[in-house]
JSON list of C-alpha atoms in Angstrom, two decimals:
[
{"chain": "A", "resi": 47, "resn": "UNK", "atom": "CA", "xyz": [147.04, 145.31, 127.61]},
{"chain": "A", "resi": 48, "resn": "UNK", "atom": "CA", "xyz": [143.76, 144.21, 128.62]},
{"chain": "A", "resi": 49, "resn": "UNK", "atom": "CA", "xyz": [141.57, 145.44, 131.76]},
{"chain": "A", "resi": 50, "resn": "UNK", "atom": "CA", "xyz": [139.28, 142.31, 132.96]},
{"chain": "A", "resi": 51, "resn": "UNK", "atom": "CA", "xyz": [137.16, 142.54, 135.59]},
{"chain": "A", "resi": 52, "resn": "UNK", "atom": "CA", "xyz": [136.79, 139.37, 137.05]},
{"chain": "A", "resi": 53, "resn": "UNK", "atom": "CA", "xyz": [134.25, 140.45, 139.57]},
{"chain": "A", "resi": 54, "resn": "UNK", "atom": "CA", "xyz": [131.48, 141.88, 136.79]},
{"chain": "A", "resi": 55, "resn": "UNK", "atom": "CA", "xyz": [132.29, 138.40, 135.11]},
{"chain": "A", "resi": 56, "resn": "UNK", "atom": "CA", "xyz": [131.34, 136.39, 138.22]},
{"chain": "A", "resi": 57, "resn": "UNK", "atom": "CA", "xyz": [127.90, 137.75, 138.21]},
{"chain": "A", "resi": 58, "resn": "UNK", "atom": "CA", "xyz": [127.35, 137.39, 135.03]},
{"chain": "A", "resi": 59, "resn": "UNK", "atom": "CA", "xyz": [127.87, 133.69, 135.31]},
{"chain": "A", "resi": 60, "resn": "UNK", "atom": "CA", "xyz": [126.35, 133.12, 138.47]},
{"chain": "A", "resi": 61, "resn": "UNK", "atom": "CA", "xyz": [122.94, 134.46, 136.96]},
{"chain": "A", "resi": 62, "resn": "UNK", "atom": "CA", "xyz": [123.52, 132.03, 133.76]},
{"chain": "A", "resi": 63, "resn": "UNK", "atom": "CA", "xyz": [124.06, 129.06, 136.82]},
{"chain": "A", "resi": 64, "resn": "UNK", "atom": "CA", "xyz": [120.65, 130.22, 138.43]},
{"chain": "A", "resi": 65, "resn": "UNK", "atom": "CA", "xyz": [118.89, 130.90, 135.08]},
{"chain": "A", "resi": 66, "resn": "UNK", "atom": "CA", "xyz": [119.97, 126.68, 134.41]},
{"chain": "A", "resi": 67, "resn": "UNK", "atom": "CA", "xyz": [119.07, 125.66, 137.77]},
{"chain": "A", "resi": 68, "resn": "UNK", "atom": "CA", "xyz": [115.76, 127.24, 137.82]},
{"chain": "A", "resi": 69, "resn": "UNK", "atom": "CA", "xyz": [115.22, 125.80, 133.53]},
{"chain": "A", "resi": 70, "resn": "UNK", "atom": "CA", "xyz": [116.00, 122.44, 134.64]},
{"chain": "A", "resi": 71, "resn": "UNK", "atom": "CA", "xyz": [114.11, 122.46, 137.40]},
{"chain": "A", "resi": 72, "resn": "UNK", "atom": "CA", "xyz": [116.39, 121.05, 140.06]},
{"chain": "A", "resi": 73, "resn": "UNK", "atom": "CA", "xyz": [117.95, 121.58, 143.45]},
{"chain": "A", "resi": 74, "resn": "UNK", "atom": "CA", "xyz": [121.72, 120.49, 142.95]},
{"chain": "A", "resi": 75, "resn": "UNK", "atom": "CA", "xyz": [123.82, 120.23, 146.06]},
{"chain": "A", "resi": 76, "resn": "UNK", "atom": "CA", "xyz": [127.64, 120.26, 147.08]},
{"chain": "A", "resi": 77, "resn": "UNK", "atom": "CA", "xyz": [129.34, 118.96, 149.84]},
{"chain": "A", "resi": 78, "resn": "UNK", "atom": "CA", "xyz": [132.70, 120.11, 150.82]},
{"chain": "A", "resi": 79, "resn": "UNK", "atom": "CA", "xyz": [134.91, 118.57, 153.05]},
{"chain": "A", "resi": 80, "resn": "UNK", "atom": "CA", "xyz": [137.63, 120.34, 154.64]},
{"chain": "A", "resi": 81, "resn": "UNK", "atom": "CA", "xyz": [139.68, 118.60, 156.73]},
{"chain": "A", "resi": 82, "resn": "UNK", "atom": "CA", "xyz": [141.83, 121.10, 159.46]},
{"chain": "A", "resi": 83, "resn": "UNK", "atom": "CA", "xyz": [141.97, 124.66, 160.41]},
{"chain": "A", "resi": 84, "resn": "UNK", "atom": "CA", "xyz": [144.20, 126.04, 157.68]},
{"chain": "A", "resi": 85, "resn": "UNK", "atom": "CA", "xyz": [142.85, 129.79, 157.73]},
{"chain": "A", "resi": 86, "resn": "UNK", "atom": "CA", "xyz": [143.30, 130.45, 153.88]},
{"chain": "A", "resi": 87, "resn": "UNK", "atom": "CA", "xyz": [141.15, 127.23, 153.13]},
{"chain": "A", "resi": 88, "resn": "UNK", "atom": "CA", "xyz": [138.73, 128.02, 155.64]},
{"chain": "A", "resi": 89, "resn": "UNK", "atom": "CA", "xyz": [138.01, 131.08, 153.73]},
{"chain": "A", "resi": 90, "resn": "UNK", "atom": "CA", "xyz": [137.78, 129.85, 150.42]},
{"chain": "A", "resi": 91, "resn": "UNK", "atom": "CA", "xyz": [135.05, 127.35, 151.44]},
{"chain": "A", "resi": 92, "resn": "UNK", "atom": "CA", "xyz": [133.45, 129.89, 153.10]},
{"chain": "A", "resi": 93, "resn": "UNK", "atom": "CA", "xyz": [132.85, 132.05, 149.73]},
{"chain": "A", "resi": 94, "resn": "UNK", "atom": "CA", "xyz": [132.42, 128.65, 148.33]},
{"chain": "A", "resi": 95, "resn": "UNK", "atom": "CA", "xyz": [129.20, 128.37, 150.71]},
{"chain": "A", "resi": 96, "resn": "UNK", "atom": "CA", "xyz": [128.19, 132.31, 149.58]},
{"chain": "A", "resi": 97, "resn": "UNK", "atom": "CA", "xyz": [128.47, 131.70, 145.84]},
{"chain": "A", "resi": 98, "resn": "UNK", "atom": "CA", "xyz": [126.06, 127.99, 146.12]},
{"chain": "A", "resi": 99, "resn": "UNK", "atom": "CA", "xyz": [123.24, 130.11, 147.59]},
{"chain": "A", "resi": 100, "resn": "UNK", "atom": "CA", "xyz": [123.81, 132.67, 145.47]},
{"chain": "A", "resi": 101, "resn": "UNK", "atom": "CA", "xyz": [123.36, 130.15, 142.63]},
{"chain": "A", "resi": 102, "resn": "UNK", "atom": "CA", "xyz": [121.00, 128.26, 144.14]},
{"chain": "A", "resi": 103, "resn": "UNK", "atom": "CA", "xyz": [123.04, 125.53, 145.05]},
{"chain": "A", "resi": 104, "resn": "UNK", "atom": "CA", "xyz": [122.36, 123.84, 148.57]},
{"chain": "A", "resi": 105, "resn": "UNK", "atom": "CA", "xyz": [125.98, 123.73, 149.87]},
{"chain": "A", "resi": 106, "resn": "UNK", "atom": "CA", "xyz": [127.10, 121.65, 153.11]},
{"chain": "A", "resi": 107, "resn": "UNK", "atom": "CA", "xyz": [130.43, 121.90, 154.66]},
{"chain": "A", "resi": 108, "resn": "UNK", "atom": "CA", "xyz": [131.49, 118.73, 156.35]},
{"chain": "A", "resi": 109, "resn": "UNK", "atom": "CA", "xyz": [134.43, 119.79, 158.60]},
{"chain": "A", "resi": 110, "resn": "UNK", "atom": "CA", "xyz": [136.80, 117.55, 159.99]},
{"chain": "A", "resi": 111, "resn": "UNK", "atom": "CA", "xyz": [139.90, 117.77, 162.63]},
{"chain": "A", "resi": 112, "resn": "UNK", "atom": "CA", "xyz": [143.12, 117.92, 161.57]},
{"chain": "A", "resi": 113, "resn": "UNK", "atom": "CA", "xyz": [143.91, 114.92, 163.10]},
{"chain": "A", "resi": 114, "resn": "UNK", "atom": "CA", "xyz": [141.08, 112.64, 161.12]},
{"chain": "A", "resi": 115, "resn": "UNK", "atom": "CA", "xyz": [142.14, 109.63, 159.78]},
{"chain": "A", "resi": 116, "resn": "UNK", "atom": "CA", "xyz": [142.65, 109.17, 156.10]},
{"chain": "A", "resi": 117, "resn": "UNK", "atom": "CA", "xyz": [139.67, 106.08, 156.41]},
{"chain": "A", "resi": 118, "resn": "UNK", "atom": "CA", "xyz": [137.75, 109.22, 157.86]},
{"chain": "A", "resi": 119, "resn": "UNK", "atom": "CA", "xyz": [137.76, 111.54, 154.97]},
{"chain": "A", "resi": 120, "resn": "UNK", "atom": "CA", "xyz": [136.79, 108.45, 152.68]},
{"chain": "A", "resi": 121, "resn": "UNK", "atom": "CA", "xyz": [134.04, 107.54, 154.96]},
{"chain": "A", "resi": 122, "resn": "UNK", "atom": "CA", "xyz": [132.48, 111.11, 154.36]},
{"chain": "A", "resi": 123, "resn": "UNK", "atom": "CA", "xyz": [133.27, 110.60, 150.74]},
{"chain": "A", "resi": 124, "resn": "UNK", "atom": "CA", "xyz": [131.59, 107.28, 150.15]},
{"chain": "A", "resi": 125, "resn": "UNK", "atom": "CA", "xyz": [128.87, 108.36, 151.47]},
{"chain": "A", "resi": 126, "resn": "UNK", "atom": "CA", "xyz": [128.70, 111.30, 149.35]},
{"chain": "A", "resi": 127, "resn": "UNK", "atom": "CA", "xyz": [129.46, 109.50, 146.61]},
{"chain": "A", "resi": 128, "resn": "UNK", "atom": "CA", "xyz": [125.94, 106.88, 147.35]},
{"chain": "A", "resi": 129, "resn": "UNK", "atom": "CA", "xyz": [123.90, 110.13, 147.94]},
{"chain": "A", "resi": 130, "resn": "UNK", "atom": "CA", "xyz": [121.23, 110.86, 145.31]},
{"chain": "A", "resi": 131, "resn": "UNK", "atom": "CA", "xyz": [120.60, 113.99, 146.39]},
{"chain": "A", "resi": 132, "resn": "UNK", "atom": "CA", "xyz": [124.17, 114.70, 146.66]},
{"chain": "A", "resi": 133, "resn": "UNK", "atom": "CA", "xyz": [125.69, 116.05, 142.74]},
{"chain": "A", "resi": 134, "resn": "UNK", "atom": "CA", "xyz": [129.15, 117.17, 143.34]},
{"chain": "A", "resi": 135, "resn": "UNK", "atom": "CA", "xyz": [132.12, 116.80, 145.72]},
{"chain": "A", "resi": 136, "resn": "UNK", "atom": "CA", "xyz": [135.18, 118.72, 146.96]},
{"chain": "A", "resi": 137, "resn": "UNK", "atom": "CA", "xyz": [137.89, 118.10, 148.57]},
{"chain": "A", "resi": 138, "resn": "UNK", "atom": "CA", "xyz": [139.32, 121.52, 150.24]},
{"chain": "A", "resi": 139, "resn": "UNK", "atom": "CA", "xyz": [143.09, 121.14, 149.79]},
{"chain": "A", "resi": 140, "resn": "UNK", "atom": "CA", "xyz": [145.71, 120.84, 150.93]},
{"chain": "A", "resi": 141, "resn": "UNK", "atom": "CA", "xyz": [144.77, 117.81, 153.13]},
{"chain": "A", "resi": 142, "resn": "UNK", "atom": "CA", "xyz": [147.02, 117.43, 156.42]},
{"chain": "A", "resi": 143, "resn": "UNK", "atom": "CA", "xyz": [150.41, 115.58, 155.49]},
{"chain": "A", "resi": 144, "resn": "UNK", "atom": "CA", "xyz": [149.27, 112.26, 157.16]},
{"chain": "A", "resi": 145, "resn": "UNK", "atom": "CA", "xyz": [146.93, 111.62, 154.55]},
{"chain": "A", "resi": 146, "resn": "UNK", "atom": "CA", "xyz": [147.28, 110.63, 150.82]},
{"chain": "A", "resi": 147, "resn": "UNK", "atom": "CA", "xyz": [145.58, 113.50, 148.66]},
{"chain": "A", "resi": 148, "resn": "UNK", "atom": "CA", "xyz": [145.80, 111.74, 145.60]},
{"chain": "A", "resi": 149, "resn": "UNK", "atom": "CA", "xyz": [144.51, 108.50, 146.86]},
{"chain": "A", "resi": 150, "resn": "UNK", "atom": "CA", "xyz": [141.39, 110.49, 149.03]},
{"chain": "A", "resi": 151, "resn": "UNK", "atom": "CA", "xyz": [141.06, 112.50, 145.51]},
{"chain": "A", "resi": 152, "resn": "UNK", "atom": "CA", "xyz": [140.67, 109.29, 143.36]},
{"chain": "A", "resi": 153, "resn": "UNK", "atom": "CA", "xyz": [138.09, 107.97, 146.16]},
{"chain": "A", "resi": 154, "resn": "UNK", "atom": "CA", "xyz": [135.19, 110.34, 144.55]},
{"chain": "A", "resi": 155, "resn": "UNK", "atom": "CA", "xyz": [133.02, 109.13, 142.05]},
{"chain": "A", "resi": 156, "resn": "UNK", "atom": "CA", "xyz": [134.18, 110.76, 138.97]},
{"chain": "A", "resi": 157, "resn": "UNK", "atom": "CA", "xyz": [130.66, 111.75, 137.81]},
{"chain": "A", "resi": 158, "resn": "UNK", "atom": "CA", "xyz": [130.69, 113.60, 141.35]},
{"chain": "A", "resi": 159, "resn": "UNK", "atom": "CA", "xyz": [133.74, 115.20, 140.74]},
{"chain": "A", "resi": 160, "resn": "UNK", "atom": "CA", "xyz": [133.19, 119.09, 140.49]},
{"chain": "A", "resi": 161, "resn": "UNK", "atom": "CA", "xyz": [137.15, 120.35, 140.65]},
{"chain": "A", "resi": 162, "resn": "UNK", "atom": "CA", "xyz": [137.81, 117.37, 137.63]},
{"chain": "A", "resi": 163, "resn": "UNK", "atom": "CA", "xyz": [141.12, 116.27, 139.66]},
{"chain": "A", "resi": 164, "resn": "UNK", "atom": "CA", "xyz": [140.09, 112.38, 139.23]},
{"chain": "A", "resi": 165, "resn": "UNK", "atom": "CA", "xyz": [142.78, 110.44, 137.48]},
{"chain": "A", "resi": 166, "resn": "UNK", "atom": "CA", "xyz": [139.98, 109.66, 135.56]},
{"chain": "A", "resi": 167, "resn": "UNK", "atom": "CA", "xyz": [138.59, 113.10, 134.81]},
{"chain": "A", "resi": 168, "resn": "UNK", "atom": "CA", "xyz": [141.99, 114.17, 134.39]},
{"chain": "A", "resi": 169, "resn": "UNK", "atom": "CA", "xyz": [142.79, 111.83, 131.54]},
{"chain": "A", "resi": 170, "resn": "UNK", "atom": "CA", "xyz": [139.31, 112.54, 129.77]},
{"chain": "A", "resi": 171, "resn": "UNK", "atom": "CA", "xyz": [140.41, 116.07, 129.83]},
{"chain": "A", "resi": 172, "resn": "UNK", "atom": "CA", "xyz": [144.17, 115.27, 128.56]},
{"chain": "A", "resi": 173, "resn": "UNK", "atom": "CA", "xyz": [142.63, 112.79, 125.71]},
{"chain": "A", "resi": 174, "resn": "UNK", "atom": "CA", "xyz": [139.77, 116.11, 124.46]},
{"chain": "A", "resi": 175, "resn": "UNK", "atom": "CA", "xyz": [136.84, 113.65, 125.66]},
{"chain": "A", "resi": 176, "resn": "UNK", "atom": "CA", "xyz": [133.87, 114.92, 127.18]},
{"chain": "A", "resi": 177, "resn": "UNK", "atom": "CA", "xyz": [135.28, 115.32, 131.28]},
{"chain": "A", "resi": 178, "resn": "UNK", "atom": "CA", "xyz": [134.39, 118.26, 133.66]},
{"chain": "A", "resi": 179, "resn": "UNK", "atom": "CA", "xyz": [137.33, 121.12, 133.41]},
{"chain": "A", "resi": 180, "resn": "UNK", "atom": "CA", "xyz": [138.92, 122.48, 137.11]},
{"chain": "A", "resi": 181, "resn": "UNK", "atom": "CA", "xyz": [137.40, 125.27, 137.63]},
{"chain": "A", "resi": 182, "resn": "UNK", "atom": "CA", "xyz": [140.20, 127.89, 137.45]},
{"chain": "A", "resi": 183, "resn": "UNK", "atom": "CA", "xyz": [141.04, 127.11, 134.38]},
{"chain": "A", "resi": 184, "resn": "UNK", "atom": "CA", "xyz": [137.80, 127.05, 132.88]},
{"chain": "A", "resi": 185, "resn": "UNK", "atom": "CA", "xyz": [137.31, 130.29, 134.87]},
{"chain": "A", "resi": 186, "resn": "UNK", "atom": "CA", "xyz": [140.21, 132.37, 132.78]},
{"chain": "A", "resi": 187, "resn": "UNK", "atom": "CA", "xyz": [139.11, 131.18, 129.53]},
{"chain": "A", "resi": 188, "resn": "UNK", "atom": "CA", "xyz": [135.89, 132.35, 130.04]},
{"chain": "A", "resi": 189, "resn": "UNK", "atom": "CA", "xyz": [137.39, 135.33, 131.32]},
{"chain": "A", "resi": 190, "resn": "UNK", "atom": "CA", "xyz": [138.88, 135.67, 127.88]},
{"chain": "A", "resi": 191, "resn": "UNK", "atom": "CA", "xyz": [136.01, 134.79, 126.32]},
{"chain": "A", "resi": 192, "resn": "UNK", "atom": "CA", "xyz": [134.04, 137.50, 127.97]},
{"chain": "A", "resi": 193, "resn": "UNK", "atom": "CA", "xyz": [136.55, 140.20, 126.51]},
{"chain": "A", "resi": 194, "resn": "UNK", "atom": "CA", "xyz": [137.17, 138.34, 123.17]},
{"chain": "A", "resi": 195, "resn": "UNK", "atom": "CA", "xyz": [141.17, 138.10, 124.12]},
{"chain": "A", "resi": 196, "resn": "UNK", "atom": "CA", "xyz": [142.14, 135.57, 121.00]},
{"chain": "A", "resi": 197, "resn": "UNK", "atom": "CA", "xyz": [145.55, 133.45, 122.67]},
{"chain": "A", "resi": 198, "resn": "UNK", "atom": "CA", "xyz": [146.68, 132.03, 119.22]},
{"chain": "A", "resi": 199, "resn": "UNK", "atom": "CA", "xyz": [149.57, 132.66, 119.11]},
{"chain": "A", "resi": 200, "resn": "UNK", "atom": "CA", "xyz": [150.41, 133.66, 122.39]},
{"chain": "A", "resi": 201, "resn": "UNK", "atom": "CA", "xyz": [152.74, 132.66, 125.31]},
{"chain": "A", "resi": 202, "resn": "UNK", "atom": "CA", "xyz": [151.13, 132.00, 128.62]},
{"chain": "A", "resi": 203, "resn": "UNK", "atom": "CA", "xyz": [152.46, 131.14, 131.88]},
{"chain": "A", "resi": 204, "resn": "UNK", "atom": "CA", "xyz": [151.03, 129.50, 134.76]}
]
């Protein structure tokens, strides 16, 4: 039985993301899109927001109404996606039912794509080539990692 501590892990890596930022000599910056008023997601982008600055990340939130278009959300992305100064991209899911996830998802530019959920990214990941990892998943292996848990030749469920 192991005791992790998710939290002390957290900062840990958020100082390794500044210590990079600051190396490199950059000013990366997300934009989210959330498209609704779905409480749980608001939330979640929300400590989204608080963990960019923390990392020195410029973060901006573009919120949409529930009732946007699908041609909406892609606008925002495309745009996105022609922004230099714009690195990464997330879509806040679940989108309203009216419009296609995958098909929105797909509309990022896969070098833009900072939850990996491209059917590109998504088969560079499946095939072990170089691809950006979701970030929960990335997030508990480092978490086992951190406390040297070894998984061979363990059962995991999801």
């Amino acid at each position: 039985m192991y005791l992790i501590d998710g939290k002390a892990v957290s900062k840990i890596v958020k100082e390794e993301v500044k210590k990079e930022i600051k190396e490199l000599g950059i000013k990366p910056k997300l934009l989210v899109i959330i498209v609704g008023n779905d409480s749980a997601s608001m939330v979640y982008v929300s400590s989204k927001e608080k963990a960019c600055k923390q990392c020195l990340i410029e973060a901006e939130t573009v919120r949409l109404d529930e009732n946007s278009s699908q041609k909406d959300v892609i606008d925002v992305i495309e745009k996105a996606n022609k922004d230099k100064n714009v690195n990464g991209i997330l879509v806040q899911l679940p989108l309203p039912d009216h419009i296609d996830t995958e098909y929105v998802i797909n509309k990022i530019d896969p070098d833009k794509d900072v939850d990996g959920l491209t059917n590109i990214n998504q088969g560079k990941l499946v095939n072990g080539a170089k691809s950006i990892i979701p970030c929960t998943p990335k997030g508990i292996m480092r978490l086992f990692r951190e406390y040297a848990i070894d998984l061979n030749g363990k059962n995991a469920i999801v």
